[in-house]
Coordinates of C-alpha atoms in Angstrom, one line a residue:
Q150 CA -70.7 -13.6 22.8
Q151 CA -67.5 -15.2 21.4
Y152 CA -66.1 -16.1 24.9
F153 CA -69.1 -15.9 27.2
E154 CA -72.3 -18.0 27.5
I155 CA -75.1 -18.1 30.2
G156 CA -77.7 -20.7 30.8
Q157 CA -81.1 -19.3 29.9
T158 CA -82.8 -21.0 32.8
D159 CA -80.2 -21.6 35.4
G160 CA -78.1 -18.4 34.8
L161 CA -74.8 -20.4 34.9
L162 CA -72.1 -18.2 33.3
T163 CA -69.6 -20.1 31.2
V164 CA -66.3 -18.6 29.9
H165 CA -64.8 -20.2 26.9
P166 CA -60.9 -20.4 26.5
I167 CA -59.3 -17.0 25.8
D168 CA -55.8 -16.6 24.4
R169 CA -54.9 -13.3 26.1
D170 CA -51.6 -13.2 24.3
A171 CA -53.2 -13.4 20.9
E172 CA -55.9 -11.0 21.8
Q173 CA -53.5 -8.6 23.5
N174 CA -56.3 -7.8 26.0
E175 CA -56.8 -8.6 29.7
L176 CA -60.1 -6.9 30.5
Y177 CA -63.4 -8.3 29.1
S178 CA -66.7 -6.6 29.8
F179 CA -70.1 -8.2 29.3
S180 CA -73.8 -7.5 30.1
I181 CA -76.4 -10.0 31.5
V182 CA -80.0 -9.4 30.7
A183 CA -83.0 -11.2 32.4
Y184 CA -86.5 -10.8 30.9
K185 CA -90.0 -12.3 31.0
C186 CA -90.4 -15.1 28.6
H187 CA -93.7 -13.8 27.2
N188 CA -92.5 -10.2 27.1
K189 CA -88.9 -9.1 26.5
L190 CA -89.7 -5.6 27.3
L191 CA -90.0 -6.6 30.9
N192 CA -86.3 -7.0 31.7
T193 CA -83.4 -6.1 33.9
S194 CA -79.7 -6.0 33.2
S195 CA -76.3 -6.1 35.0
E196 CA -72.8 -5.3 33.9
G197 CA -69.8 -7.5 34.6
A198 CA -66.2 -7.9 33.7
I199 CA -63.5 -10.5 33.8
I200 CA -59.8 -9.7 34.3
L201 CA -57.5 -12.4 32.8
E202 CA -54.5 -13.4 34.8
D203 CA -51.5 -14.0 32.6
K204 CA -50.1 -17.5 32.3
N205 CA -46.4 -17.8 31.6
D206 CA -46.9 -20.0 28.5
N207 CA -44.7 -18.1 25.9
L208 CA -41.0 -18.1 25.3
P209 CA -39.1 -15.1 24.1
E210 CA -39.1 -15.4 20.3
I211 CA -36.2 -14.1 18.2
A212 CA -36.9 -12.8 14.7
M213 CA -33.8 -12.2 12.8
H214 CA -32.8 -11.8 9.1
P215 CA -30.2 -12.5 7.8
V216 CA -28.6 -15.1 9.9
E217 CA -25.3 -15.2 7.9
L218 CA -23.1 -12.1 7.8
E219 CA -19.9 -11.2 6.1
F220 CA -17.9 -8.1 7.0
W221 CA -14.3 -6.7 7.1
E222 CA -12.0 -8.0 9.8
N223 CA -10.7 -5.7 12.5
T224 CA -13.3 -3.1 12.0
I225 CA -15.5 -1.4 14.6
M226 CA -19.1 -1.3 13.2
E227 CA -22.8 -2.2 13.8
L228 CA -23.9 -5.5 12.4
E229 CA -26.4 -5.0 9.6
F230 CA -29.7 -6.8 10.0
D231 CA -32.9 -6.3 8.0
Q232 CA -34.8 -7.5 11.1
F233 CA -33.7 -8.2 14.6
T234 CA -36.5 -8.2 17.3
I235 CA -37.3 -10.3 20.3
N236 CA -40.9 -10.7 21.5
D237 CA -42.4 -12.4 24.6
R238 CA -46.2 -12.2 24.3
D239 CA -46.8 -12.8 28.0
L240 CA -47.7 -10.0 30.4
G241 CA -45.9 -8.4 33.3
E242 CA -42.9 -10.2 34.8
H243 CA -43.7 -13.1 32.5
A244 CA -42.8 -10.9 29.5
R245 CA -39.4 -9.7 30.7
Y246 CA -36.2 -11.3 29.4
E247 CA -32.5 -10.8 29.4
V248 CA -30.3 -11.1 26.3
R249 CA -26.7 -12.3 26.2
L250 CA -24.1 -13.2 23.5
A251 CA -21.7 -16.1 23.1
E252 CA -19.5 -17.3 20.3
T253 CA -18.2 -20.7 19.0
V254 CA -14.7 -20.5 17.7
N255 CA -12.8 -23.6 16.7
G256 CA -15.6 -25.7 18.1
I257 CA -15.4 -24.2 21.6
Q258 CA -18.3 -22.0 22.9
Q259 CA -17.3 -19.1 25.1
P260 CA -18.5 -15.6 26.1
T261 CA -17.6 -13.0 23.5
T262 CA -15.5 -9.9 24.2
S263 CA -15.8 -8.6 20.7
F264 CA -19.5 -7.9 20.5
T265 CA -22.1 -6.2 22.6
I266 CA -25.9 -6.2 22.3
I267 CA -28.1 -3.2 22.9
P268 CA -30.2 -3.2 25.0
E269 CA -29.3 -6.2 27.2
S270 CA -32.9 -6.8 28.4
G271 CA -36.4 -6.3 27.0
Y272 CA -40.1 -6.4 27.6
Q273 CA -42.5 -7.9 25.1
L274 CA -41.5 -6.6 21.6
V275 CA -38.1 -4.9 21.4
S276 CA -35.7 -4.2 18.5
F277 CA -32.0 -4.9 19.2
T278 CA -28.6 -4.0 17.7
I279 CA -25.3 -5.8 17.9
N280 CA -22.1 -3.7 17.8
I281 CA -18.4 -4.6 17.5
I282 CA -16.6 -3.1 20.5
N283 CA -13.2 -4.9 20.3
A284 CA -12.2 -5.7 16.8
A285 CA -8.7 -7.0 17.6
M286 CA -9.8 -10.6 17.9
L287 CA -11.8 -10.4 14.7
D288 CA -8.6 -11.2 12.8
Y289 CA -8.7 -13.0 9.4
E290 CA -5.1 -14.0 10.0
L291 CA -6.4 -16.3 12.8
L292 CA -7.6 -19.2 10.7
E293 CA -10.2 -20.3 13.3
R294 CA -11.7 -16.8 13.1
Q295 CA -12.3 -16.7 9.3
T296 CA -15.7 -18.3 9.9
F297 CA -17.2 -18.7 13.4
L298 CA -20.6 -18.6 15.1
L299 CA -22.3 -15.9 17.2
H300 CA -25.1 -16.9 19.5
V301 CA -27.9 -14.6 20.7
T302 CA -29.8 -16.0 23.7
A303 CA -33.0 -14.5 25.2
Q304 CA -34.0 -15.9 28.7
E305 CA -36.7 -15.1 31.2
P306 CA -35.2 -14.3 34.6
I307 CA -38.4 -15.4 36.3
E308 CA -38.4 -18.8 34.5
P309 CA -34.8 -19.7 33.3
T310 CA -36.1 -22.7 31.3
H311 CA -37.9 -20.2 29.0
Q312 CA -35.1 -19.3 26.6
N313 CA -34.4 -19.3 22.9
T314 CA -31.1 -19.0 21.0
Q315 CA -30.5 -17.8 17.5
T316 CA -27.1 -18.6 15.9
I317 CA -25.5 -16.3 13.4
T318 CA -22.8 -17.4 11.0
I319 CA -20.0 -14.9 10.8
R320 CA -17.5 -14.8 7.9
L321 CA -14.6 -12.3 8.0
R322 CA -13.2 -10.6 4.9
N323 CA -9.5 -10.0 4.6
W324 CA -8.0 -6.5 4.0
N325 CA -4.6 -4.9 4.5
D326 CA -4.8 -4.1 8.2
E327 CA -1.4 -5.3 9.3
V328 CA 1.6 -3.0 9.2
P329 CA 4.8 -4.8 8.1
K330 CA 7.9 -4.8 10.4
F331 CA 11.6 -4.9 9.7
G332 CA 13.4 -7.7 11.4
Q333 CA 15.9 -5.2 12.9
E334 CA 15.5 -1.5 13.8
Y335 CA 18.7 -0.8 11.7
Y336 CA 21.3 -2.9 9.9
Q337 CA 25.1 -2.6 10.0
T338 CA 27.9 -4.0 7.9
S339 CA 31.5 -3.2 6.8
V340 CA 33.2 -3.6 3.5
L341 CA 36.6 -2.8 1.8
E342 CA 36.4 0.2 -0.3
T343 CA 37.6 -1.9 -3.2
V344 CA 34.7 -4.3 -3.0
G345 CA 33.6 -5.5 -6.5
A346 CA 30.2 -6.2 -8.1
G347 CA 27.9 -8.9 -6.7
M348 CA 29.2 -8.5 -3.1
L349 CA 26.5 -9.3 -0.5
L350 CA 26.2 -6.4 1.9
A351 CA 23.3 -7.5 4.1
T352 CA 20.2 -9.7 4.3
V353 CA 17.1 -7.7 5.2
A354 CA 13.9 -9.4 6.6
I355 CA 10.4 -7.9 6.8
T356 CA 7.4 -9.7 8.4
D357 CA 3.7 -9.0 7.5
R358 CA 0.8 -11.0 9.0
D359 CA -1.6 -10.2 6.2
I360 CA -2.7 -13.2 4.1
D361 CA -2.4 -12.7 0.4
D362 CA 0.0 -9.8 0.8
S363 CA 3.6 -9.3 -0.4
I364 CA 6.5 -6.9 0.3
K365 CA 8.7 -4.7 -1.9
L366 CA 12.0 -3.4 -0.7
T367 CA 13.5 -0.3 -2.3
V368 CA 16.9 1.4 -1.8
L369 CA 16.5 5.2 -1.6
G370 CA 19.0 7.9 -2.3
R371 CA 22.2 8.1 -4.4
L372 CA 23.1 4.4 -4.0
S373 CA 19.7 3.2 -5.4
E374 CA 21.3 2.7 -8.9
S375 CA 24.4 1.0 -7.4
L376 CA 22.8 -1.6 -5.1
A377 CA 20.7 -4.5 -6.2
V378 CA 17.7 -5.9 -4.2
V379 CA 17.4 -9.7 -4.6
P380 CA 14.2 -11.2 -3.1
L381 CA 14.5 -14.6 -1.4
P382 CA 11.8 -17.3 -1.1
V383 CA 9.1 -16.4 1.5
D384 CA 9.3 -18.4 4.7
S385 CA 8.0 -18.2 8.3
D386 CA 9.4 -16.1 10.9
P387 CA 10.9 -18.4 13.6
S388 CA 10.8 -15.7 16.3
S389 CA 7.0 -15.2 16.0
S390 CA 4.0 -17.3 15.6
G391 CA 5.0 -18.3 12.1
D392 CA 4.2 -14.9 10.4
P393 CA 5.2 -14.7 6.7
R394 CA 8.8 -13.5 6.4
Y395 CA 10.1 -11.7 3.3
Q396 CA 13.9 -11.6 2.9
F397 CA 16.0 -9.6 0.5
E398 CA 19.7 -9.6 -0.2
L399 CA 21.4 -6.3 -0.8
K400 CA 24.3 -6.6 -3.3
T401 CA 26.6 -4.3 -5.1
K402 CA 25.8 -3.9 -8.8
R403 CA 29.3 -2.7 -9.8
A404 CA 32.8 -2.1 -8.4
D405 CA 34.2 1.2 -7.0
I406 CA 31.0 2.5 -5.4
F407 CA 32.8 3.2 -2.1
D408 CA 35.7 5.5 -1.5
Y409 CA 37.1 5.7 2.0
D410 CA 38.8 9.0 1.3
I411 CA 35.3 10.5 0.4
A412 CA 33.1 8.8 3.0
Q413 CA 34.2 6.4 5.8
E414 CA 30.5 5.7 6.6
V415 CA 27.7 5.4 4.2
I416 CA 24.0 5.4 5.3
V417 CA 21.6 3.6 3.0
Q418 CA 17.9 4.3 3.5
L419 CA 15.6 1.3 3.0
Q420 CA 11.8 1.5 2.3
G421 CA 9.5 -1.5 2.7
E422 CA 6.1 -1.4 1.2
D423 CA 3.2 -4.0 1.2
T424 CA 1.0 -4.5 -1.9
L425 CA -2.4 -5.9 -0.8
R426 CA -5.3 -3.8 -2.0
T427 CA -9.0 -4.8 -1.6
A428 CA -12.4 -3.4 -2.2
K429 CA -12.0 -1.6 1.1
N430 CA -9.6 0.8 -0.8
E431 CA -7.2 0.8 2.2
P432 CA -3.9 2.7 1.9
I433 CA -0.6 0.9 1.3
H434 CA 1.8 0.7 4.3
Q435 CA 5.3 2.1 4.0
I436 CA 8.0 1.5 6.6
F437 CA 11.6 2.6 6.8
S438 CA 15.0 1.4 8.1
Q439 CA 18.6 2.1 7.3
L440 CA 21.8 0.2 6.6
T441 CA 25.0 1.7 7.9
I442 CA 28.0 0.7 5.9
T443 CA 31.5 1.2 7.4
V444 CA 34.0 1.6 4.6
L445 CA 37.4 0.0 5.3
D446 CA 40.5 1.8 3.9
V447 CA 42.7 0.0 1.4
N448 CA 46.1 1.2 0.2
N449 CA 45.0 1.5 -3.4
K450 CA 46.0 5.0 -4.4
P451 CA 49.6 6.1 -5.5
P452 CA 51.4 8.9 -3.6
Q453 CA 51.9 12.3 -5.2
I454 CA 55.1 14.5 -5.1
T455 CA 54.9 18.2 -5.1
L456 CA 58.1 20.0 -6.2
P457 CA 58.9 23.6 -5.2
R458 CA 58.5 26.3 -7.9
G459 CA 61.7 28.0 -9.1
T460 CA 65.3 26.9 -9.6
M461 CA 66.9 25.1 -6.8
H462 CA 70.7 25.6 -6.3
I463 CA 73.4 24.5 -3.9
L464 CA 77.1 25.5 -3.7
E465 CA 79.5 23.1 -5.2
N466 CA 81.5 21.0 -2.8
S467 CA 78.9 21.5 -0.1
V468 CA 79.2 19.2 2.9
A469 CA 76.7 16.4 3.5
E470 CA 73.2 17.3 4.6
S471 CA 73.6 20.9 3.3
E472 CA 70.2 22.5 2.4
V473 CA 69.2 23.1 -1.1
I474 CA 68.1 26.7 -1.6
I475 CA 65.4 28.1 -3.9
G476 CA 65.5 31.7 -4.8
E477 CA 67.6 33.8 -2.4
E478 CA 67.3 32.0 1.0
E479 CA 64.2 29.7 1.0
V480 CA 65.0 26.1 1.7
A481 CA 63.6 23.9 -1.0
K482 CA 61.1 21.2 0.1
I483 CA 59.7 18.2 -1.7
I484 CA 56.3 17.3 -0.4
G485 CA 54.9 13.7 -0.7
T486 CA 51.2 13.0 -0.1
D487 CA 49.1 9.8 0.0
P488 CA 45.3 9.8 0.7
D489 CA 45.4 6.2 2.1
T490 CA 45.4 6.2 5.9
E491 CA 47.9 3.4 6.3
A492 CA 50.4 4.7 3.8
E493 CA 54.1 5.0 4.8
L494 CA 56.1 7.1 2.4
V495 CA 59.8 6.4 1.7
F496 CA 61.7 9.0 -0.3
S497 CA 64.6 8.0 -2.6
I498 CA 66.5 9.3 -5.6
D499 CA 66.4 7.3 -8.8
W500 CA 70.1 7.6 -9.7
S501 CA 69.8 5.6 -12.8
S502 CA 67.7 8.3 -14.5
S503 CA 69.2 11.3 -12.8
Y504 CA 71.9 13.5 -14.4
G505 CA 73.5 16.9 -14.1
T506 CA 74.0 19.8 -16.6
K507 CA 76.6 22.4 -17.0
S508 CA 76.0 25.5 -19.2
G509 CA 72.8 23.8 -20.4
V510 CA 74.7 20.7 -21.5
R511 CA 74.2 17.4 -19.9
A512 CA 77.4 16.6 -18.0
K513 CA 79.3 13.4 -18.3
P514 CA 79.1 11.1 -15.3
E515 CA 82.4 10.6 -13.5

């Protein structure tokens, strides 16, 4: 009776407007009864039905909450929505739609390669999820990516003008996801073994893309107490896209820390460590390199003389270049040594302080 009316005398059937989409019904049955005016018991009836054909008069509607999201950069995850559904109240092909994603970064709209939507099509009412499949571009260190827009568009393939778009504001959160790098795989230098305190051995550079991060450089091993690490002002790495560069000078704290005669080459282990810690509770990154120091020899050590044991003797009036004997027949040898590699030893007799004895008494010089 809500939608159907019939003329009592002419039998004209009138159907009032029906919103099939609101009713969610396409088949309506009814009964027609004809009876005698003076006696309703004398009647006859007939059954009828109307099937409504769908009219494509609805767009796919996107219901989403929230429409602003904040999450960690460079992280594979599913975006968290309290509600995300799409509904097209039409019927049949009119209720089918396809879903796609796009993003606006730095004012430019483009297809997204970082996100995917599941499923990619729907019929009437469907729930959807958005997942991150390529987190590399979701980089907080790219300033234009710190805040950007993600667009969800639902469109009917049968009627492309029937479409709706919901925009999501994305804000990335920074965390320590970048591993620092030494400027060189290893460092080399050379110094004199007599180098003093405050001598610059090398300048070490480390880059780290993370914003709000910093770097500590530590000398490991036995030279850790003998070398000073002096940080320099942070600047930008000219060989990259302007990543922060942390430079350190390695200097000697004191003199006499190298000895060519002990080690001609000294290996210094270097440890770089970043410091950024966030609520994500990520681990600190540690990287390692080495400084190879070639020690140059300096003639800085006096020679030593080793005399033979026992009493040396020679016959009087011996001819020139006669051998001095020790004991019975052993030739006496005086040995001179010098640890310096470039040393050239010259032997001589200091006649001014030399003298002879006879019968234990110092002899008079002739």
